[in-house]
mmCIF file of C-alpha atoms in Angstrom:
data_model
loop_
_atom_site.group_PDB
_atom_site.id
_atom_site.type_symbol
_atom_site.label_atom_id
_atom_site.label_comp_id
_atom_site.label_asym_id
_atom_site.label_seq_id
_atom_site.Cartn_x
_atom_site.Cartn_y
_atom_site.Cartn_z
ATOM 1 C CA MET M 881 90.279 49.213 4.206
ATOM 2 C CA SER M 882 90.836 52.223 6.309
ATOM 3 C CA SER M 883 92.825 52.319 9.601
ATOM 4 C CA ILE M 884 92.965 54.191 12.653
ATOM 5 C CA LEU M 885 95.965 54.464 14.871
ATOM 6 C CA LEU M 886 94.586 54.949 18.515
ATOM 7 C CA VAL M 887 97.767 56.805 20.356
ATOM 8 C CA ARG M 888 97.902 57.217 23.794
ATOM 9 C CA HIS M 889 99.659 60.426 24.833
ATOM 10 C CA GLY M 890 103.059 60.918 25.964
ATOM 11 C CA GLN M 891 104.446 60.872 29.490
ATOM 12 C CA ALA M 892 102.858 63.739 31.759
ATOM 13 C CA SER M 893 104.038 65.463 34.215
ATOM 14 C CA PHE M 894 103.136 62.791 37.075
ATOM 15 C CA GLY M 895 102.954 64.615 40.502
ATOM 16 C CA ALA M 896 103.424 68.413 38.988
ATOM 17 C CA ALA M 897 100.891 71.401 39.683
ATOM 18 C CA ASP M 898 99.492 70.709 36.611
ATOM 19 C CA TYR M 899 99.613 67.131 35.489
ATOM 20 C CA ASP M 900 98.361 68.150 32.186
ATOM 21 C CA ASN M 901 101.849 69.014 30.285
ATOM 22 C CA LEU M 902 103.851 67.085 28.699
ATOM 23 C CA SER M 903 106.881 65.849 30.585
ATOM 24 C CA PRO M 904 110.610 65.804 28.685
ATOM 25 C CA THR M 905 110.312 61.872 28.329
ATOM 26 C CA GLY M 906 106.623 62.661 26.871
ATOM 27 C CA HIS M 907 108.041 64.939 23.963
ATOM 28 C CA GLU M 908 110.427 62.967 23.220
ATOM 29 C CA GLN M 909 108.661 59.540 23.311
ATOM 30 C CA SER M 910 106.094 61.517 20.583
ATOM 31 C CA ARG M 911 108.935 62.758 18.397
ATOM 32 C CA VAL M 912 110.450 59.047 18.105
ATOM 33 C CA LEU M 913 106.557 57.578 17.358
ATOM 34 C CA GLY M 914 106.576 59.585 14.863
ATOM 35 C CA ALA M 915 109.749 59.158 13.547
ATOM 36 C CA ALA M 916 108.779 55.180 13.868
ATOM 37 C CA LEU M 917 105.683 55.627 12.018
ATOM 38 C CA ALA M 918 107.296 57.622 8.931
ATOM 39 C CA ALA M 919 109.658 55.088 8.624
ATOM 40 C CA ARG M 920 106.964 52.662 8.139
ATOM 41 C CA GLY M 921 105.376 54.240 5.346
ATOM 42 C CA VAL M 922 102.806 55.443 7.518
ATOM 43 C CA THR M 923 100.765 58.886 6.188
ATOM 44 C CA ALA M 924 97.674 60.234 7.763
ATOM 45 C CA ASP M 925 95.066 61.479 6.462
ATOM 46 C CA VAL M 926 93.496 62.356 9.341
ATOM 47 C CA VAL M 927 95.011 63.464 12.811
ATOM 48 C CA VAL M 928 92.433 63.928 15.484
ATOM 49 C CA ALA M 929 93.503 65.040 19.186
ATOM 50 C CA GLY M 930 91.371 65.302 22.656
ATOM 51 C CA GLU M 931 90.893 69.082 23.868
ATOM 52 C CA MET M 932 93.665 68.300 26.607
ATOM 53 C CA LYS M 933 97.095 70.322 26.626
ATOM 54 C CA ARG M 934 99.124 66.927 26.761
ATOM 55 C CA HIS M 935 97.151 65.750 23.512
ATOM 56 C CA ALA M 936 97.697 68.913 21.442
ATOM 57 C CA GLN M 937 101.585 68.753 22.394
ATOM 58 C CA THR M 938 101.716 65.042 21.727
ATOM 59 C CA ALA M 939 100.314 65.466 18.592
ATOM 60 C CA ALA M 940 102.550 68.862 17.625
ATOM 61 C CA ALA M 941 105.629 66.428 18.568
ATOM 62 C CA VAL M 942 104.414 63.421 16.518
ATOM 63 C CA LEU M 943 104.071 65.844 13.547
ATOM 64 C CA ASP M 944 107.572 66.953 13.991
ATOM 65 C CA GLY M 945 108.792 63.554 14.173
ATOM 66 C CA SER M 946 107.330 62.211 11.068
ATOM 67 C CA GLY M 947 107.387 65.325 8.966
ATOM 68 C CA TRP M 948 104.105 64.967 8.066
ATOM 69 C CA ASP M 949 102.014 68.120 6.728
ATOM 70 C CA ALA M 950 98.569 67.770 8.666
ATOM 71 C CA GLY M 951 96.118 69.822 10.469
ATOM 72 C CA VAL M 952 94.832 68.527 13.486
ATOM 73 C CA ASP M 953 91.488 68.343 14.043
ATOM 74 C CA VAL M 954 90.315 68.766 18.321
ATOM 75 C CA ASP M 955 87.488 66.070 19.698
ATOM 76 C CA ALA M 956 86.357 66.672 22.941
ATOM 77 C CA GLY M 957 84.881 63.483 22.844
ATOM 78 C CA TRP M 958 88.769 61.981 22.887
ATOM 79 C CA ASN M 959 89.369 63.605 26.088
ATOM 80 C CA GLU M 960 90.515 61.931 29.057
ATOM 81 C CA PHE M 961 87.991 61.275 32.195
ATOM 82 C CA ASP M 962 88.559 63.367 35.328
ATOM 83 C CA HIS M 963 90.571 60.801 37.614
ATOM 84 C CA LEU M 964 91.311 63.808 40.111
ATOM 85 C CA GLN M 965 87.427 63.811 40.612
ATOM 86 C CA VAL M 966 87.403 60.207 40.482
ATOM 87 C CA LEU M 967 89.800 60.344 43.283
ATOM 88 C CA ALA M 968 88.163 62.928 45.195
ATOM 89 C CA VAL M 969 85.266 61.499 45.770
ATOM 90 C CA HIS M 970 86.343 58.342 47.277
ATOM 91 C CA ASP M 971 88.009 58.451 50.585
ATOM 92 C CA GLN M 972 91.537 58.016 50.689
ATOM 93 C CA PRO M 973 92.540 54.486 52.458
ATOM 94 C CA THR M 974 95.173 54.522 55.179
ATOM 95 C CA THR M 975 98.750 53.017 54.375
ATOM 96 C CA ALA M 976 99.031 49.789 55.210
ATOM 97 C CA GLU M 977 102.106 49.290 57.244
ATOM 98 C CA GLY M 978 105.148 47.990 54.790
ATOM 99 C CA GLU M 979 103.267 49.342 51.737
ATOM 100 C CA SER M 980 105.118 51.965 49.183
ATOM 101 C CA GLU M 981 103.121 55.291 48.252
ATOM 102 C CA LYS M 982 103.150 54.081 45.149
ATOM 103 C CA ALA M 983 101.181 51.164 46.320
ATOM 104 C CA ALA M 984 99.081 53.114 48.282
ATOM 105 C CA PHE M 985 98.050 55.431 45.235
ATOM 106 C CA GLN M 986 97.494 52.810 43.189
ATOM 107 C CA ARG M 987 95.100 50.487 45.521
ATOM 108 C CA TRP M 988 93.757 53.601 46.368
ATOM 109 C CA PHE M 989 92.799 54.813 42.420
ATOM 110 C CA GLU M 990 91.504 51.408 41.888
ATOM 111 C CA GLU M 991 89.053 51.529 44.468
ATOM 112 C CA ALA M 992 87.933 54.761 43.467
ATOM 113 C CA THR M 993 87.885 53.751 40.211
ATOM 114 C CA LEU M 994 85.855 50.264 41.147
ATOM 115 C CA ARG M 995 82.917 53.080 42.661
ATOM 116 C CA TRP M 996 82.875 55.089 39.827
ATOM 117 C CA THR M 997 82.344 52.341 37.231
ATOM 118 C CA SER M 998 79.557 50.629 39.089
ATOM 119 C CA GLY M 999 77.253 53.559 38.619
ATOM 120 C CA GLU M 1000 76.094 53.329 42.146
ATOM 121 C CA SER M 1001 77.268 56.648 43.004
ATOM 122 C CA ASP M 1002 76.556 58.604 39.586
ATOM 123 C CA GLU M 1003 75.377 61.751 41.212
ATOM 124 C CA SER M 1004 79.013 62.358 43.015
ATOM 125 C CA TYR M 1005 80.382 62.631 39.618
ATOM 126 C CA ASP M 1006 80.483 65.667 37.057
ATOM 127 C CA GLU M 1007 80.596 62.602 34.547
ATOM 128 C CA SER M 1008 79.402 59.372 35.042
ATOM 129 C CA PHE M 1009 81.044 56.303 33.724
ATOM 130 C CA THR M 1010 78.122 55.464 31.367
ATOM 131 C CA ALA M 1011 78.002 59.053 29.996
ATOM 132 C CA PHE M 1012 82.146 58.863 29.374
ATOM 133 C CA THR M 1013 81.844 55.518 27.453
ATOM 134 C CA SER M 1014 78.721 57.192 25.554
ATOM 135 C CA ARG M 1015 80.926 59.898 24.135
ATOM 136 C CA VAL M 1016 84.163 58.219 23.446
ATOM 137 C CA GLU M 1017 81.771 55.747 21.414
ATOM 138 C CA ALA M 1018 80.526 59.041 19.640
ATOM 139 C CA ALA M 1019 83.966 60.289 19.093
ATOM 140 C CA LEU M 1020 84.765 56.817 17.449
ATOM 141 C CA ALA M 1021 81.541 56.211 15.602
ATOM 142 C CA ARG M 1022 82.015 60.079 14.066
ATOM 143 C CA LEU M 1023 85.727 58.983 12.974
ATOM 144 C CA VAL M 1024 84.834 55.908 11.367
ATOM 145 C CA ASP M 1025 81.664 57.659 9.207
ATOM 146 C CA ALA M 1026 84.599 60.734 8.398
ATOM 147 C CA LEU M 1027 87.528 58.974 7.478
ATOM 148 C CA PRO M 1028 87.964 58.543 3.978
ATOM 149 C CA ARG M 1029 88.176 54.417 2.424
ATOM 150 C CA ARG M 1030 91.673 53.580 2.963
ATOM 151 C CA GLY M 1031 92.446 56.428 4.313
ATOM 152 C CA THR M 1032 94.404 56.333 7.709
ATOM 153 C CA ALA M 1033 93.942 58.386 10.984
ATOM 154 C CA VAL M 1034 95.910 59.256 14.032
ATOM 155 C CA VAL M 1035 94.404 59.799 17.162
ATOM 156 C CA LEU M 1036 96.162 61.565 19.966
ATOM 157 C CA THR M 1037 94.216 60.680 23.197
ATOM 158 C CA SER M 1038 94.606 59.554 26.801
ATOM 159 C CA GLY M 1039 94.719 55.127 28.406
ATOM 160 C CA GLY M 1040 91.129 55.775 29.341
ATOM 161 C CA PRO M 1041 89.510 56.077 25.917
ATOM 162 C CA ILE M 1042 91.736 54.028 24.143
ATOM 163 C CA ALA M 1043 90.957 51.276 26.293
ATOM 164 C CA TRP M 1044 86.911 52.007 26.326
ATOM 165 C CA ALA M 1045 87.688 51.539 22.443
ATOM 166 C CA THR M 1046 89.184 48.762 22.484
ATOM 167 C CA ALA M 1047 86.722 47.109 25.408
ATOM 168 C CA SER M 1048 83.500 48.170 23.313
ATOM 169 C CA LEU M 1049 85.431 46.251 19.897
ATOM 170 C CA LEU M 1050 86.168 43.317 21.891
ATOM 171 C CA ALA M 1051 83.310 42.725 24.526
ATOM 172 C CA GLY M 1052 79.950 41.968 23.905
ATOM 173 C CA ASP M 1053 77.881 43.369 27.075
ATOM 174 C CA THR M 1054 77.984 45.917 29.536
ATOM 175 C CA ARG M 1055 79.254 44.465 32.144
ATOM 176 C CA ALA M 1056 82.093 42.196 30.163
ATOM 177 C CA ARG M 1057 83.282 45.831 28.280
ATOM 178 C CA THR M 1058 83.966 47.007 32.098
ATOM 179 C CA ASP M 1059 85.539 44.216 33.109
ATOM 180 C CA LEU M 1060 87.770 44.042 30.260
ATOM 181 C CA TRP M 1061 88.166 48.338 30.608
ATOM 182 C CA LEU M 1062 89.459 48.053 34.251
ATOM 183 C CA ARG M 1063 92.370 45.272 33.059
ATOM 184 C CA LEU M 1064 93.220 47.280 30.023
ATOM 185 C CA ASN M 1065 93.388 51.026 31.391
ATOM 186 C CA PRO M 1066 95.976 50.359 34.180
ATOM 187 C CA VAL M 1067 98.516 48.891 31.020
ATOM 188 C CA SER M 1068 98.244 51.420 28.775
ATOM 189 C CA VAL M 1069 101.849 52.218 27.601
ATOM 190 C CA ASN M 1070 102.329 55.937 26.679
ATOM 191 C CA THR M 1071 102.418 56.424 23.389
ATOM 192 C CA GLY M 1072 101.187 52.989 23.112
ATOM 193 C CA VAL M 1073 99.724 52.475 19.555
ATOM 194 C CA SER M 1074 96.172 50.367 19.345
ATOM 195 C CA THR M 1075 95.086 49.868 15.797
ATOM 196 C CA VAL M 1076 91.583 49.478 14.641
ATOM 197 C CA VAL M 1077 90.538 48.797 10.872
ATOM 198 C CA CYS M 1078 87.495 49.730 9.666
ATOM 199 C CA GLY M 1079 85.975 47.657 5.897
ATOM 200 C CA ALA M 1080 83.311 45.605 4.515
ATOM 201 C CA SER M 1081 82.814 43.323 7.639
ATOM 202 C CA GLY M 1082 82.900 46.356 10.275
ATOM 203 C CA THR M 1083 85.289 47.784 12.668
ATOM 204 C CA THR M 1084 87.905 45.661 13.906
ATOM 205 C CA LEU M 1085 91.011 45.709 16.659
ATOM 206 C CA VAL M 1086 93.797 44.292 15.271
ATOM 207 C CA THR M 1087 96.718 45.137 18.173
ATOM 208 C CA PHE M 1088 96.765 47.313 21.351
ATOM 209 C CA ASN M 1089 99.063 49.147 23.100
ATOM 210 C CA ALA M 1090 101.870 48.650 20.877
ATOM 211 C CA HIS M 1091 105.192 50.254 21.511
ATOM 212 C CA ASP M 1092 107.880 48.609 19.960
ATOM 213 C CA HIS M 1093 109.165 52.288 18.618
ATOM 214 C CA LEU M 1094 110.272 52.988 22.090
ATOM 215 C CA SER M 1095 113.446 51.714 23.484
ATOM 216 C CA PRO M 1096 113.340 50.000 26.784
ATOM 217 C CA ASP M 1097 114.356 53.825 28.974
ATOM 218 C CA LEU M 1098 111.803 55.459 27.013
ATOM 219 C CA ILE M 1099 108.735 52.894 28.219
ATOM 220 C CA THR M 1100 106.676 54.565 31.017
ATOM 221 C CA TYR M 1101 103.040 53.883 32.122
ATOM 222 C CA ARG M 1102 102.245 57.440 33.608
#
């Protein structure tokens, strides 16, 4: 039986001009994860990262913390969806009286994401939700096919792809998978680990979003 550890990147630079960089906390989260995996006896036979900077930076810090001597294969199939475009397509709602800036942003993000996942405005996006989910499923299938028997792969990616890989393994039809994705995506912890095992009975999710390697002060969601 082989295993795949799907790791969400460390905390990025939310609110900065370039979100696609790890914050100091993000670097520390990633180093801590690498050290924790090595302490548990985990050895990565394959390391895969999306092509975003935060994926590469997370991979580098995990390797530093673990001491693994491994190269990093880049697969754009593990890239996050373009959340900035998803937001831009949907008009920002007016902040309600007494509503915090954080709550207003969260409401905007949820409304914009619902519009994207509905498929009713696909022509407004460079990548439709269906195209996004298809490439994530293809990336997972490629990895399963390439993984050595009894091997371990570590994938440095984002919350969106992890949530869809998880939903696709748990739910049957597209509507159920989408509903589950909408629930799982917002709760993904930075450097949270979701474990998939592959064997004779198929590909199975065994854990989602495990983050026991993090002390309370290192737990972040964006």
